[in-house]
């Protein structure tokens, strides 16, 4: 192992603290879905296939009578599914020639590795979540007017129709967020800008809210539309109800490679000194070893992380835009 002042850069604590800020802005699901820490790589989760109205054990309130009791209620058991948190990761090699350089140069190599690893890990975790959501989603029964690249497209109407597809008796879900490919997001922006040639286009744009540089709130349906850099093909749309999340994140922090929390900088105080906060580590791990024959340093970046869908009606995944 590399000795001297750079030793601390090769600990899991320092590596994860450096990687996390690169990942956080890219993780669209962060703070949206509940995350559960598992004490071992195996776990079980429940799925609801009946809903409140469809539950055969559903009972209606009855009038209270003297000496009589209210009817007792019960719920149908949910389906229990076993799962496994699979460890995945990749390695980055720093040659022995570079390790013989000055300490600052070696440290810069570490930082380059952490920056690239953070970008790739964020993309990988997003892909895991999106794959689970798409596999567990309900396919909407809708027909968009035209693809959004067409001058005949009516994306506002399409989103209103999609909104109706999530409404289902006995379930609480209401569509309040959709995700699209960047190309479709750009087409939506252009179509909204050209929506009304009589002079109302500016009024329409004034009504559009843009919470961040990836999102706009479509003014007619009221649905926020966010683009993702990867994971969604052009022409596809993914819709969810963020108020009633149906995705669970299960993770396992391997004590050999992970820390329970990650300490990251959260700003500065009035004197300019850094302020730190602890964030939950959702299964990220790090380790290093030095090869005996080449003397190269190998960094290993990994995650123990498994998203699951507990109710398919809370996600819509369709195409045609």
Coordinates of C-alpha atoms in Angstrom, one line a residue:
X1 CA 0.0 0.0 0.0
X2 CA 1.1 3.6 -0.7
X3 CA 2.5 5.0 2.5
X4 CA 2.8 8.5 3.8
X5 CA 0.4 11.5 3.7
X6 CA -1.8 9.9 1.0
X7 CA -2.8 6.9 3.2
X8 CA -6.0 8.6 4.3
X9 CA -7.2 8.9 0.7
X10 CA -7.4 5.2 0.5
X11 CA -9.9 4.6 3.4
X12 CA -13.5 3.8 2.7
X13 CA -14.5 6.9 4.8
X14 CA -12.5 9.3 2.6
X15 CA -13.3 7.6 -0.7
X16 CA -17.1 7.6 0.0
X17 CA -17.1 11.1 1.3
X18 CA -15.4 12.2 -2.0
X19 CA -17.6 10.1 -4.3
X20 CA -21.0 11.0 -2.8
X21 CA -21.1 14.7 -3.8
X22 CA -20.5 13.6 -7.4
X23 CA -23.4 11.2 -7.2
X24 CA -26.0 13.1 -5.3
X25 CA -27.2 15.5 -8.0
X26 CA -27.7 12.7 -10.5
X27 CA -29.8 10.3 -8.3
X28 CA -33.3 11.2 -9.3
X29 CA -34.8 8.8 -6.8
X30 CA -33.0 10.1 -3.8
X31 CA -35.3 11.1 -0.9
X32 CA -38.3 10.0 -3.1
X33 CA -38.5 6.3 -2.2
X34 CA -38.1 4.7 1.3
X35 CA -34.8 3.0 1.9
X36 CA -34.4 0.1 4.2
X37 CA -31.1 -1.1 5.6
X38 CA -30.8 -4.9 5.7
X39 CA -28.7 -6.8 8.3
X40 CA -27.9 -9.4 5.7
X41 CA -28.0 -9.6 1.9
X42 CA -31.4 -11.4 1.9
X43 CA -34.7 -9.8 2.6
X44 CA -38.5 -10.1 2.0
X45 CA -41.0 -7.5 0.8
X46 CA -44.7 -7.3 0.4
X47 CA -46.8 -6.5 -2.7
X48 CA -50.4 -5.4 -2.7
X49 CA -52.3 -6.9 -5.7
X50 CA -55.9 -6.1 -4.5
X51 CA -56.1 -2.5 -3.3
X52 CA -58.7 -1.2 -0.9
X53 CA -61.8 -1.6 -3.1
X54 CA -60.8 -4.9 -4.5
X55 CA -60.1 -6.5 -1.1
X56 CA -62.6 -9.4 -0.7
X57 CA -62.5 -8.8 3.1
X58 CA -63.7 -5.2 2.7
X59 CA -66.7 -4.3 4.9
X60 CA -68.9 -1.2 5.0
X61 CA -69.7 0.6 8.2
X62 CA -73.1 -0.4 9.8
X63 CA -75.5 1.5 12.0
X64 CA -74.8 1.1 15.7
X65 CA -77.5 -0.7 17.6
X66 CA -78.0 -1.0 21.3
X67 CA -76.1 -4.0 22.6
X68 CA -74.6 -4.8 19.2
X69 CA -71.0 -4.5 18.1
X70 CA -69.5 -2.9 15.1
X71 CA -68.3 -5.5 12.5
X72 CA -64.7 -6.3 12.9
X73 CA -62.5 -5.7 9.9
X74 CA -59.6 -7.6 8.5
X75 CA -57.3 -7.2 5.5
X76 CA -56.2 -9.7 2.8
X77 CA -52.6 -10.8 3.2
X78 CA -50.2 -9.2 0.8
X79 CA -47.9 -11.3 -1.3
X80 CA -44.5 -11.9 0.3
X81 CA -41.6 -12.1 -2.0
X82 CA -38.0 -13.1 -1.1
X83 CA -35.1 -11.2 -2.7
X84 CA -31.4 -10.9 -2.5
X85 CA -29.2 -7.7 -2.4
X86 CA -26.5 -8.5 -5.0
X87 CA -23.1 -6.9 -4.7
X88 CA -22.0 -5.2 -7.9
X89 CA -19.0 -3.0 -8.7
X90 CA -15.9 -2.3 -10.8
X91 CA -12.2 -1.7 -10.2
X92 CA -9.8 1.0 -11.2
X93 CA -6.1 0.4 -11.6
X94 CA -3.3 2.9 -10.9
X95 CA 0.0 1.7 -12.2
X96 CA 3.1 1.4 -10.1
X97 CA 4.9 4.0 -12.2
X98 CA 2.3 6.7 -11.2
X99 CA 2.6 5.6 -7.6
X100 CA 6.3 6.5 -7.6
X101 CA 5.4 10.1 -8.4
X102 CA 5.2 13.1 -6.1
X103 CA 2.5 13.0 -3.3
X104 CA 0.4 15.7 -5.0
X105 CA 0.4 13.8 -8.3
X106 CA -0.6 10.6 -6.6
X107 CA -3.4 12.3 -4.8
X108 CA -4.7 13.8 -8.1
X109 CA -4.9 10.3 -9.5
X110 CA -7.0 9.3 -6.6
X111 CA -9.3 12.3 -7.1
X112 CA -9.7 11.5 -10.8
X113 CA -10.6 8.0 -10.0
X114 CA -13.2 9.1 -7.4
X115 CA -14.8 11.6 -9.8
X116 CA -15.2 9.1 -12.6
X117 CA -16.4 6.4 -10.1
X118 CA -19.0 8.7 -8.7
X119 CA -20.4 9.4 -12.2
X120 CA -20.5 5.8 -13.1
X121 CA -22.0 4.6 -9.8
X122 CA -24.7 7.2 -10.1
X123 CA -25.5 6.0 -13.6
X124 CA -25.5 2.4 -12.5
X125 CA -27.8 3.0 -9.5
X126 CA -30.2 5.0 -11.6
X127 CA -30.3 2.1 -14.1
X128 CA -31.1 -0.3 -11.3
X129 CA -34.0 1.8 -10.1
X130 CA -35.3 2.4 -13.6
X131 CA -35.1 -1.3 -14.6
X132 CA -37.1 -2.2 -11.5
X133 CA -39.7 0.5 -12.2
X134 CA -40.1 -0.4 -15.8
X135 CA -40.4 -4.1 -15.1
X136 CA -43.0 -3.5 -12.3
X137 CA -45.0 -0.8 -14.0
X138 CA -48.5 -0.8 -15.5
X139 CA -48.7 -0.2 -19.2
X140 CA -51.1 2.7 -19.9
X141 CA -54.0 2.2 -22.3
X142 CA -53.5 5.4 -24.2
X143 CA -52.8 6.7 -27.7
X144 CA -50.7 9.8 -28.0
X145 CA -51.8 12.1 -30.8
X146 CA -48.4 11.9 -32.5
X147 CA -44.8 11.5 -31.5
X148 CA -43.6 14.8 -29.9
X149 CA -41.2 15.4 -32.8
X150 CA -44.2 15.9 -35.1
X151 CA -45.7 19.3 -35.7
X152 CA -49.1 17.6 -35.1
X153 CA -48.1 16.5 -31.6
X154 CA -50.3 17.6 -28.6
X155 CA -48.1 16.8 -25.6
X156 CA -50.4 18.6 -23.2
X157 CA -53.4 16.5 -24.2
X158 CA -51.2 13.3 -24.0
X159 CA -50.2 14.1 -20.4
X160 CA -53.8 14.8 -19.4
X161 CA -54.8 11.4 -20.9
X162 CA -51.8 9.7 -19.1
X163 CA -52.9 11.3 -15.9
X164 CA -56.3 9.6 -16.2
X165 CA -54.6 6.3 -16.7
X166 CA -53.3 6.2 -13.1
X167 CA -56.7 6.9 -11.6
X168 CA -58.1 3.6 -10.2
X169 CA -60.9 2.9 -7.7
X170 CA -59.5 1.6 -4.4
X171 CA -56.0 3.0 -4.9
X172 CA -54.6 6.3 -3.8
X173 CA -52.4 7.0 -6.8
X174 CA -52.5 10.3 -8.7
X175 CA -49.9 11.0 -11.4
X176 CA -47.7 13.9 -10.3
X177 CA -44.3 13.3 -11.9
X178 CA -43.2 12.0 -15.3
X179 CA -39.7 11.2 -16.7
X180 CA -38.6 11.3 -20.3
X181 CA -35.5 11.1 -22.5
X182 CA -33.8 14.5 -23.1
X183 CA -34.8 14.5 -26.8
X184 CA -38.5 14.3 -25.8
X185 CA -38.0 17.0 -23.1
X186 CA -36.5 19.3 -25.7
X187 CA -39.4 18.6 -28.1
X188 CA -41.9 19.4 -25.4
X189 CA -40.2 22.7 -24.7
X190 CA -40.3 23.6 -28.4
X191 CA -43.9 22.6 -28.8
X192 CA -45.0 24.6 -25.8
X193 CA -43.1 27.6 -27.2
X194 CA -44.9 27.3 -30.5
X195 CA -48.3 26.3 -29.0
X196 CA -50.2 29.5 -29.9
X197 CA -49.3 31.7 -32.8
X198 CA -52.0 34.3 -31.9
X199 CA -49.7 35.8 -29.2
X200 CA -50.6 33.7 -26.2
X201 CA -47.3 31.7 -26.3
X202 CA -45.7 34.2 -24.0
X203 CA -48.6 33.8 -21.5
X204 CA -48.2 30.1 -21.7
X205 CA -44.5 30.3 -20.9
X206 CA -45.2 32.7 -18.1
X207 CA -47.4 30.0 -16.6
X208 CA -44.7 27.3 -16.8
X209 CA -42.7 26.7 -13.7
X210 CA -39.2 25.4 -14.0
X211 CA -38.1 24.0 -10.5
X212 CA -34.7 23.2 -11.9
X213 CA -32.8 22.9 -15.1
X214 CA -34.1 19.4 -15.8
X215 CA -37.7 19.9 -15.0
X216 CA -40.7 22.0 -16.3
X217 CA -44.3 21.9 -15.1
X218 CA -46.5 21.4 -18.1
X219 CA -49.2 24.1 -17.6
X220 CA -52.3 22.3 -18.7
X221 CA -51.9 19.0 -16.9
X222 CA -49.9 20.5 -14.1
X223 CA -47.5 17.6 -14.2
X224 CA -43.8 18.1 -13.7
X225 CA -41.8 16.6 -16.6
X226 CA -38.1 15.8 -15.9
X227 CA -35.5 14.5 -18.3
X228 CA -33.0 11.8 -17.4
X229 CA -29.6 11.5 -19.1
X230 CA -29.8 7.8 -19.4
X231 CA -32.1 4.8 -18.7
X232 CA -35.1 5.9 -20.8
X233 CA -35.2 5.5 -24.6
X234 CA -36.6 8.2 -26.8
X235 CA -40.3 7.8 -27.3
X236 CA -40.9 6.3 -23.8
X237 CA -42.4 7.9 -20.7
X238 CA -42.4 6.9 -17.1
X239 CA -44.9 8.3 -14.6
X240 CA -45.2 8.0 -10.9
X241 CA -47.0 9.3 -7.8
X242 CA -44.3 10.6 -5.5
X243 CA -46.8 11.1 -2.7
X244 CA -47.5 7.4 -2.5
X245 CA -44.2 5.8 -3.4
X246 CA -44.4 2.1 -4.6
X247 CA -40.7 1.6 -4.9
X248 CA -38.6 0.4 -2.0
X249 CA -34.8 0.6 -1.8
X250 CA -33.1 -2.2 0.1
X251 CA -29.4 -2.1 0.8
X252 CA -26.7 -3.8 2.8
X253 CA -23.7 -2.1 4.2
X254 CA -20.9 -4.7 4.2
X255 CA -18.9 -3.8 7.4
X256 CA -15.7 -4.8 5.6
X257 CA -16.1 -2.2 2.9
X258 CA -18.7 0.3 3.9
X259 CA -19.5 2.9 6.6
X260 CA -23.0 3.3 8.0
X261 CA -23.1 7.0 7.2
X262 CA -21.2 9.3 4.8
X263 CA -19.9 12.6 6.2
X264 CA -20.2 15.3 3.5
X265 CA -19.8 19.0 3.4
X266 CA -23.2 20.8 3.6
X267 CA -22.0 24.4 3.3
X268 CA -20.1 27.0 5.3
X269 CA -20.7 29.0 8.4
X270 CA -20.4 32.8 8.8
X271 CA -16.6 32.5 9.3
X272 CA -16.2 30.5 6.1
X273 CA -15.5 27.2 7.9
X274 CA -17.1 24.1 6.4
X275 CA -20.2 22.6 7.9
X276 CA -20.6 18.8 7.6
X277 CA -23.6 16.5 7.7
X278 CA -24.1 12.8 7.9
X279 CA -26.1 11.2 5.1
X280 CA -27.3 7.6 4.9
X281 CA -25.0 5.2 3.1
X282 CA -27.3 3.2 0.8
X283 CA -24.9 0.3 0.2
X284 CA -21.8 2.0 -1.2
X285 CA -18.5 0.3 -0.5
X286 CA -14.8 0.8 -1.3
X287 CA -11.6 -1.2 -0.9
X288 CA -8.1 -1.3 -2.2
X289 CA -5.3 -3.8 -2.6
X290 CA -1.8 -3.8 -4.2
X291 CA -0.9 -6.5 -6.6
X292 CA 2.2 -8.5 -5.6
X293 CA 3.6 -9.0 -9.1
X294 CA 2.9 -5.6 -10.7
X295 CA 2.8 -3.4 -7.6
X296 CA -0.2 -1.6 -9.1
X297 CA -2.8 -0.2 -6.8
X298 CA -6.3 -1.5 -7.5
X299 CA -9.3 0.5 -6.2
X300 CA -12.7 -1.4 -6.0
X301 CA -15.9 0.5 -6.0
X302 CA -19.1 -1.5 -5.2
X303 CA -22.7 -1.3 -4.1
X304 CA -25.1 -3.7 -2.3
X305 CA -28.4 -2.3 -3.5
X306 CA -31.8 -3.7 -4.6
X307 CA -34.9 -1.7 -5.6
X308 CA -38.3 -3.4 -5.7
X309 CA -41.8 -2.4 -6.8
X310 CA -44.6 -3.1 -4.3
X311 CA -47.6 -1.9 -6.3
X312 CA -47.7 -1.8 -10.1
X313 CA -50.6 0.7 -10.3
X314 CA -48.4 3.4 -8.9
X315 CA -46.1 3.4 -11.9
X316 CA -47.0 4.0 -15.6
X317 CA -44.6 3.1 -18.4
X318 CA -45.6 3.6 -22.0
X319 CA -44.4 4.7 -25.4
X320 CA -45.6 6.7 -28.4
X321 CA -44.3 10.1 -27.7

